[in-house]
mmCIF file of C-alpha atoms in Angstrom:
data_model
loop_
_atom_site.group_PDB
_atom_site.id
_atom_site.type_symbol
_atom_site.label_atom_id
_atom_site.label_comp_id
_atom_site.label_asym_id
_atom_site.label_seq_id
_atom_site.Cartn_x
_atom_site.Cartn_y
_atom_site.Cartn_z
ATOM 1 C CA UNK A 1 37.648 11.135 29.653
ATOM 2 C CA UNK A 2 34.801 9.148 31.211
ATOM 3 C CA UNK A 3 32.490 12.170 30.901
ATOM 4 C CA UNK A 4 33.305 12.533 27.202
ATOM 5 C CA UNK A 5 32.611 8.826 26.577
ATOM 6 C CA UNK A 6 29.363 9.096 28.530
ATOM 7 C CA UNK A 7 28.269 12.130 26.498
ATOM 8 C CA UNK A 8 29.172 10.433 23.208
ATOM 9 C CA UNK A 9 27.338 7.283 24.275
ATOM 10 C CA UNK A 10 24.264 9.274 25.302
ATOM 11 C CA UNK A 11 24.303 11.220 22.027
ATOM 12 C CA UNK A 12 24.644 8.005 19.988
ATOM 13 C CA UNK A 13 21.716 6.450 21.891
ATOM 14 C CA UNK A 14 19.512 9.461 21.191
ATOM 15 C CA UNK A 15 20.403 9.347 17.488
ATOM 16 C CA UNK A 16 19.666 5.623 17.350
ATOM 17 C CA UNK A 17 16.266 5.997 19.036
ATOM 18 C CA UNK A 18 15.347 8.946 16.822
ATOM 19 C CA UNK A 19 16.317 6.980 13.727
ATOM 20 C CA UNK A 20 14.262 3.949 14.853
ATOM 21 C CA UNK A 21 11.134 6.026 15.456
ATOM 22 C CA UNK A 22 11.503 7.651 12.024
ATOM 23 C CA UNK A 23 11.654 4.230 10.355
ATOM 24 C CA UNK A 24 8.492 3.109 12.141
ATOM 25 C CA UNK A 25 6.735 6.302 11.093
ATOM 26 C CA UNK A 26 7.897 5.844 7.488
ATOM 27 C CA UNK A 27 6.618 2.249 7.408
ATOM 28 C CA UNK A 28 3.233 3.282 8.766
ATOM 29 C CA UNK A 29 3.112 6.250 6.382
ATOM 30 C CA UNK A 30 3.637 3.995 3.378
ATOM 31 C CA UNK A 31 0.894 1.605 4.454
ATOM 32 C CA UNK A 32 -1.811 4.072 5.379
ATOM 33 C CA UNK A 33 -1.771 7.780 4.763
ATOM 34 C CA UNK A 34 -4.921 9.299 6.216
ATOM 35 C CA UNK A 35 -4.584 13.014 5.499
ATOM 36 C CA UNK A 36 -7.984 13.872 6.993
ATOM 37 C CA UNK A 37 -7.813 11.639 10.096
ATOM 38 C CA UNK A 38 -10.822 9.617 9.026
ATOM 39 C CA UNK A 39 -9.621 6.549 10.945
ATOM 40 C CA UNK A 40 -8.743 6.192 14.600
ATOM 41 C CA UNK A 41 -5.271 4.995 15.575
ATOM 42 C CA UNK A 42 -6.772 1.606 16.468
ATOM 43 C CA UNK A 43 -8.340 1.318 13.007
ATOM 44 C CA UNK A 44 -5.075 2.298 11.312
ATOM 45 C CA UNK A 45 -3.235 -0.265 13.408
ATOM 46 C CA UNK A 46 -5.771 -2.973 12.499
ATOM 47 C CA UNK A 47 -5.386 -2.241 8.781
ATOM 48 C CA UNK A 48 -1.593 -2.034 9.107
ATOM 49 C CA UNK A 49 -1.475 -5.447 10.791
ATOM 50 C CA UNK A 50 -3.634 -6.961 8.057
ATOM 51 C CA UNK A 51 -1.488 -5.459 5.306
ATOM 52 C CA UNK A 52 1.858 -6.285 6.958
ATOM 53 C CA UNK A 53 0.890 -9.913 7.588
ATOM 54 C CA UNK A 54 -0.097 -10.220 3.938
ATOM 55 C CA UNK A 55 3.162 -8.580 2.790
ATOM 56 C CA UNK A 56 5.247 -10.929 4.963
ATOM 57 C CA UNK A 57 3.530 -13.967 3.475
ATOM 58 C CA UNK A 58 3.327 -12.974 -0.210
ATOM 59 C CA UNK A 59 5.588 -9.939 -0.690
ATOM 60 C CA UNK A 60 2.972 -7.845 -2.479
ATOM 61 C CA UNK A 61 2.294 -4.395 -1.040
ATOM 62 C CA UNK A 62 -1.000 -2.665 -0.334
ATOM 63 C CA UNK A 63 -1.200 1.028 0.514
ATOM 64 C CA UNK A 64 -4.158 3.223 1.433
ATOM 65 C CA UNK A 65 -4.406 6.958 0.767
ATOM 66 C CA UNK A 66 -7.283 9.035 2.121
ATOM 67 C CA UNK A 67 -7.515 12.659 1.026
ATOM 68 C CA UNK A 68 -10.072 15.451 0.828
ATOM 69 C CA UNK A 69 -9.875 16.032 -2.908
ATOM 70 C CA UNK A 70 -7.780 15.349 -5.973
ATOM 71 C CA UNK A 71 -8.193 19.064 -6.810
ATOM 72 C CA UNK A 72 -7.852 19.573 -10.546
ATOM 73 C CA UNK A 73 -6.693 16.010 -11.313
ATOM 74 C CA UNK A 74 -8.791 12.994 -12.155
ATOM 75 C CA UNK A 75 -8.764 10.233 -9.558
ATOM 76 C CA UNK A 76 -6.940 8.057 -12.093
ATOM 77 C CA UNK A 77 -4.144 10.622 -12.532
ATOM 78 C CA UNK A 78 -3.868 11.226 -8.803
ATOM 79 C CA UNK A 79 -3.718 7.529 -7.890
ATOM 80 C CA UNK A 80 -1.149 6.761 -10.577
ATOM 81 C CA UNK A 81 1.007 9.694 -9.446
ATOM 82 C CA UNK A 82 1.048 8.467 -5.844
ATOM 83 C CA UNK A 83 1.462 4.855 -6.879
ATOM 84 C CA UNK A 84 4.635 5.752 -8.756
ATOM 85 C CA UNK A 85 5.840 8.236 -6.128
ATOM 86 C CA UNK A 86 5.555 5.701 -3.299
ATOM 87 C CA UNK A 87 6.952 2.885 -5.460
ATOM 88 C CA UNK A 88 4.318 0.481 -4.174
ATOM 89 C CA UNK A 89 5.215 -3.143 -4.852
ATOM 90 C CA UNK A 90 8.452 -4.972 -5.434
ATOM 91 C CA UNK A 91 10.618 -3.747 -8.309
ATOM 92 C CA UNK A 92 10.729 -6.887 -10.465
ATOM 93 C CA UNK A 93 7.221 -8.022 -9.629
ATOM 94 C CA UNK A 94 5.464 -4.635 -9.802
ATOM 95 C CA UNK A 95 2.977 -6.164 -7.380
ATOM 96 C CA UNK A 96 1.655 -3.147 -5.543
ATOM 97 C CA UNK A 97 -1.881 -2.008 -4.980
ATOM 98 C CA UNK A 98 -3.220 1.396 -3.869
ATOM 99 C CA UNK A 99 -6.668 2.184 -2.527
ATOM 100 C CA UNK A 100 -7.394 5.906 -2.892
ATOM 101 C CA UNK A 101 -10.396 7.567 -1.273
ATOM 102 C CA UNK A 102 -11.124 11.248 -2.042
ATOM 103 C CA UNK A 103 -13.847 12.158 0.463
ATOM 104 C CA UNK A 104 -15.020 15.549 -0.849
ATOM 105 C CA UNK A 105 -14.980 14.287 -4.441
ATOM 106 C CA UNK A 106 -16.908 11.157 -3.394
ATOM 107 C CA UNK A 107 -14.527 9.047 -5.451
ATOM 108 C CA UNK A 108 -12.595 5.880 -4.800
ATOM 109 C CA UNK A 109 -10.069 3.995 -6.913
ATOM 110 C CA UNK A 110 -8.091 0.796 -6.687
ATOM 111 C CA UNK A 111 -4.812 1.246 -8.587
ATOM 112 C CA UNK A 112 -3.154 -2.069 -9.441
ATOM 113 C CA UNK A 113 0.461 -2.665 -10.461
ATOM 114 C CA UNK A 114 1.098 -4.621 -13.652
ATOM 115 C CA UNK A 115 2.271 -7.604 -11.636
ATOM 116 C CA UNK A 116 -1.180 -8.040 -10.074
ATOM 117 C CA UNK A 117 -3.303 -7.266 -13.135
ATOM 118 C CA UNK A 118 -3.804 -10.948 -13.972
ATOM 119 C CA UNK A 119 -5.330 -11.346 -10.494
ATOM 120 C CA UNK A 120 -7.059 -8.024 -9.775
ATOM 121 C CA UNK A 121 -8.563 -7.207 -13.148
ATOM 122 C CA UNK A 122 -10.433 -3.934 -13.706
ATOM 123 C CA UNK A 123 -13.745 -5.784 -13.409
ATOM 124 C CA UNK A 124 -12.812 -7.202 -9.999
ATOM 125 C CA UNK A 125 -11.663 -3.824 -8.678
ATOM 126 C CA UNK A 126 -14.837 -2.182 -10.011
ATOM 127 C CA UNK A 127 -17.028 -4.861 -8.428
ATOM 128 C CA UNK A 128 -15.333 -4.485 -5.023
ATOM 129 C CA UNK A 129 -15.824 -0.716 -5.194
ATOM 130 C CA UNK A 130 -19.435 -0.939 -6.370
ATOM 131 C CA UNK A 131 -20.668 -3.820 -4.216
ATOM 132 C CA UNK A 132 -18.534 -3.654 -1.069
ATOM 133 C CA UNK A 133 -17.310 -0.091 -0.640
ATOM 134 C CA UNK A 134 -19.862 2.375 -1.994
ATOM 135 C CA UNK A 135 -22.865 0.980 -0.059
ATOM 136 C CA UNK A 136 -20.873 1.298 3.181
ATOM 137 C CA UNK A 137 -19.580 4.762 2.261
ATOM 138 C CA UNK A 138 -23.180 5.900 1.794
ATOM 139 C CA UNK A 139 -23.862 4.831 5.398
ATOM 140 C CA UNK A 140 -20.752 6.616 6.675
ATOM 141 C CA UNK A 141 -18.998 3.293 7.342
ATOM 142 C CA UNK A 142 -15.596 4.228 5.929
ATOM 143 C CA UNK A 143 -13.394 1.927 7.976
ATOM 144 C CA UNK A 144 -15.505 -1.217 7.377
ATOM 145 C CA UNK A 145 -15.604 -0.399 3.650
ATOM 146 C CA UNK A 146 -11.833 -0.103 3.357
ATOM 147 C CA UNK A 147 -11.195 -3.129 5.574
ATOM 148 C CA UNK A 148 -13.562 -5.368 3.588
ATOM 149 C CA UNK A 149 -11.968 -4.184 0.336
ATOM 150 C CA UNK A 150 -8.484 -4.986 1.645
ATOM 151 C CA UNK A 151 -9.630 -8.424 2.846
ATOM 152 C CA UNK A 152 -11.263 -9.205 -0.513
ATOM 153 C CA UNK A 153 -8.206 -8.059 -2.462
ATOM 154 C CA UNK A 154 -5.971 -10.187 -0.252
ATOM 155 C CA UNK A 155 -8.212 -13.234 -0.823
ATOM 156 C CA UNK A 156 -8.021 -12.789 -4.603
ATOM 157 C CA UNK A 157 -4.239 -12.537 -4.462
ATOM 158 C CA UNK A 158 -3.869 -15.489 -2.058
ATOM 159 C CA UNK A 159 -6.058 -17.659 -4.277
ATOM 160 C CA UNK A 160 -3.908 -16.776 -7.298
ATOM 161 C CA UNK A 161 -0.504 -16.302 -5.688
ATOM 162 C CA UNK A 162 1.193 -18.200 -8.515
ATOM 163 C CA UNK A 163 0.312 -15.276 -10.809
ATOM 164 C CA UNK A 164 1.914 -12.551 -8.673
ATOM 165 C CA UNK A 165 4.302 -10.553 -10.836
ATOM 166 C CA UNK A 166 3.550 -12.535 -13.980
ATOM 167 C CA UNK A 167 2.895 -9.500 -16.185
ATOM 168 C CA UNK A 168 5.126 -10.786 -18.995
ATOM 169 C CA UNK A 169 5.288 -14.456 -18.205
ATOM 170 C CA UNK A 170 7.425 -16.358 -15.757
ATOM 171 C CA UNK A 171 10.416 -16.786 -18.066
ATOM 172 C CA UNK A 172 10.736 -13.114 -18.949
ATOM 173 C CA UNK A 173 10.527 -12.173 -15.256
ATOM 174 C CA UNK A 174 13.291 -14.667 -14.450
ATOM 175 C CA UNK A 175 15.404 -13.256 -17.304
ATOM 176 C CA UNK A 176 15.037 -9.751 -15.838
ATOM 177 C CA UNK A 177 16.142 -10.961 -12.436
ATOM 178 C CA UNK A 178 19.082 -12.919 -13.852
ATOM 179 C CA UNK A 179 20.210 -9.919 -15.885
ATOM 180 C CA UNK A 180 19.952 -7.653 -12.879
ATOM 181 C CA UNK A 181 21.973 -10.052 -10.734
ATOM 182 C CA UNK A 182 24.729 -10.225 -13.378
ATOM 183 C CA UNK A 183 25.162 -6.426 -13.339
#
């Protein structure tokens, strides 16, 4: 009987540890998906820490996707597809943000959820790409370019945190939440 309990206990421990490591991998995968291994593990960890600290404080989510090419899709289509697939941002706030870099295509995009559009307008995203990212990309400085972009985006959101999720106005957002709670 003791052997059976020991075996069951050992099996349960292995399942628990396997499940924990999968959750960690999933969390890191959502934050930064570097399909071409452009960044070192240290660089990924540095970006992850930056993004997680921001998420803990404000709730908004930032994800980074680095790929070779979008193939036959435009960068806009590709980023929107992944944005929706990963469900970046909180449901009622729609406050996610995706930075997509397609190396072979030499294209970059910042996809912004509706709940951050009052903060990160198209002009701001375009300026960050043009002034902060592209000059560094041209020098082969991919990690600094992405890190500076993330830091700038975080600053914009922090400075306007009262607008997070306000795509339809505060009252309509509260009505959605109330209605959801009642269900």
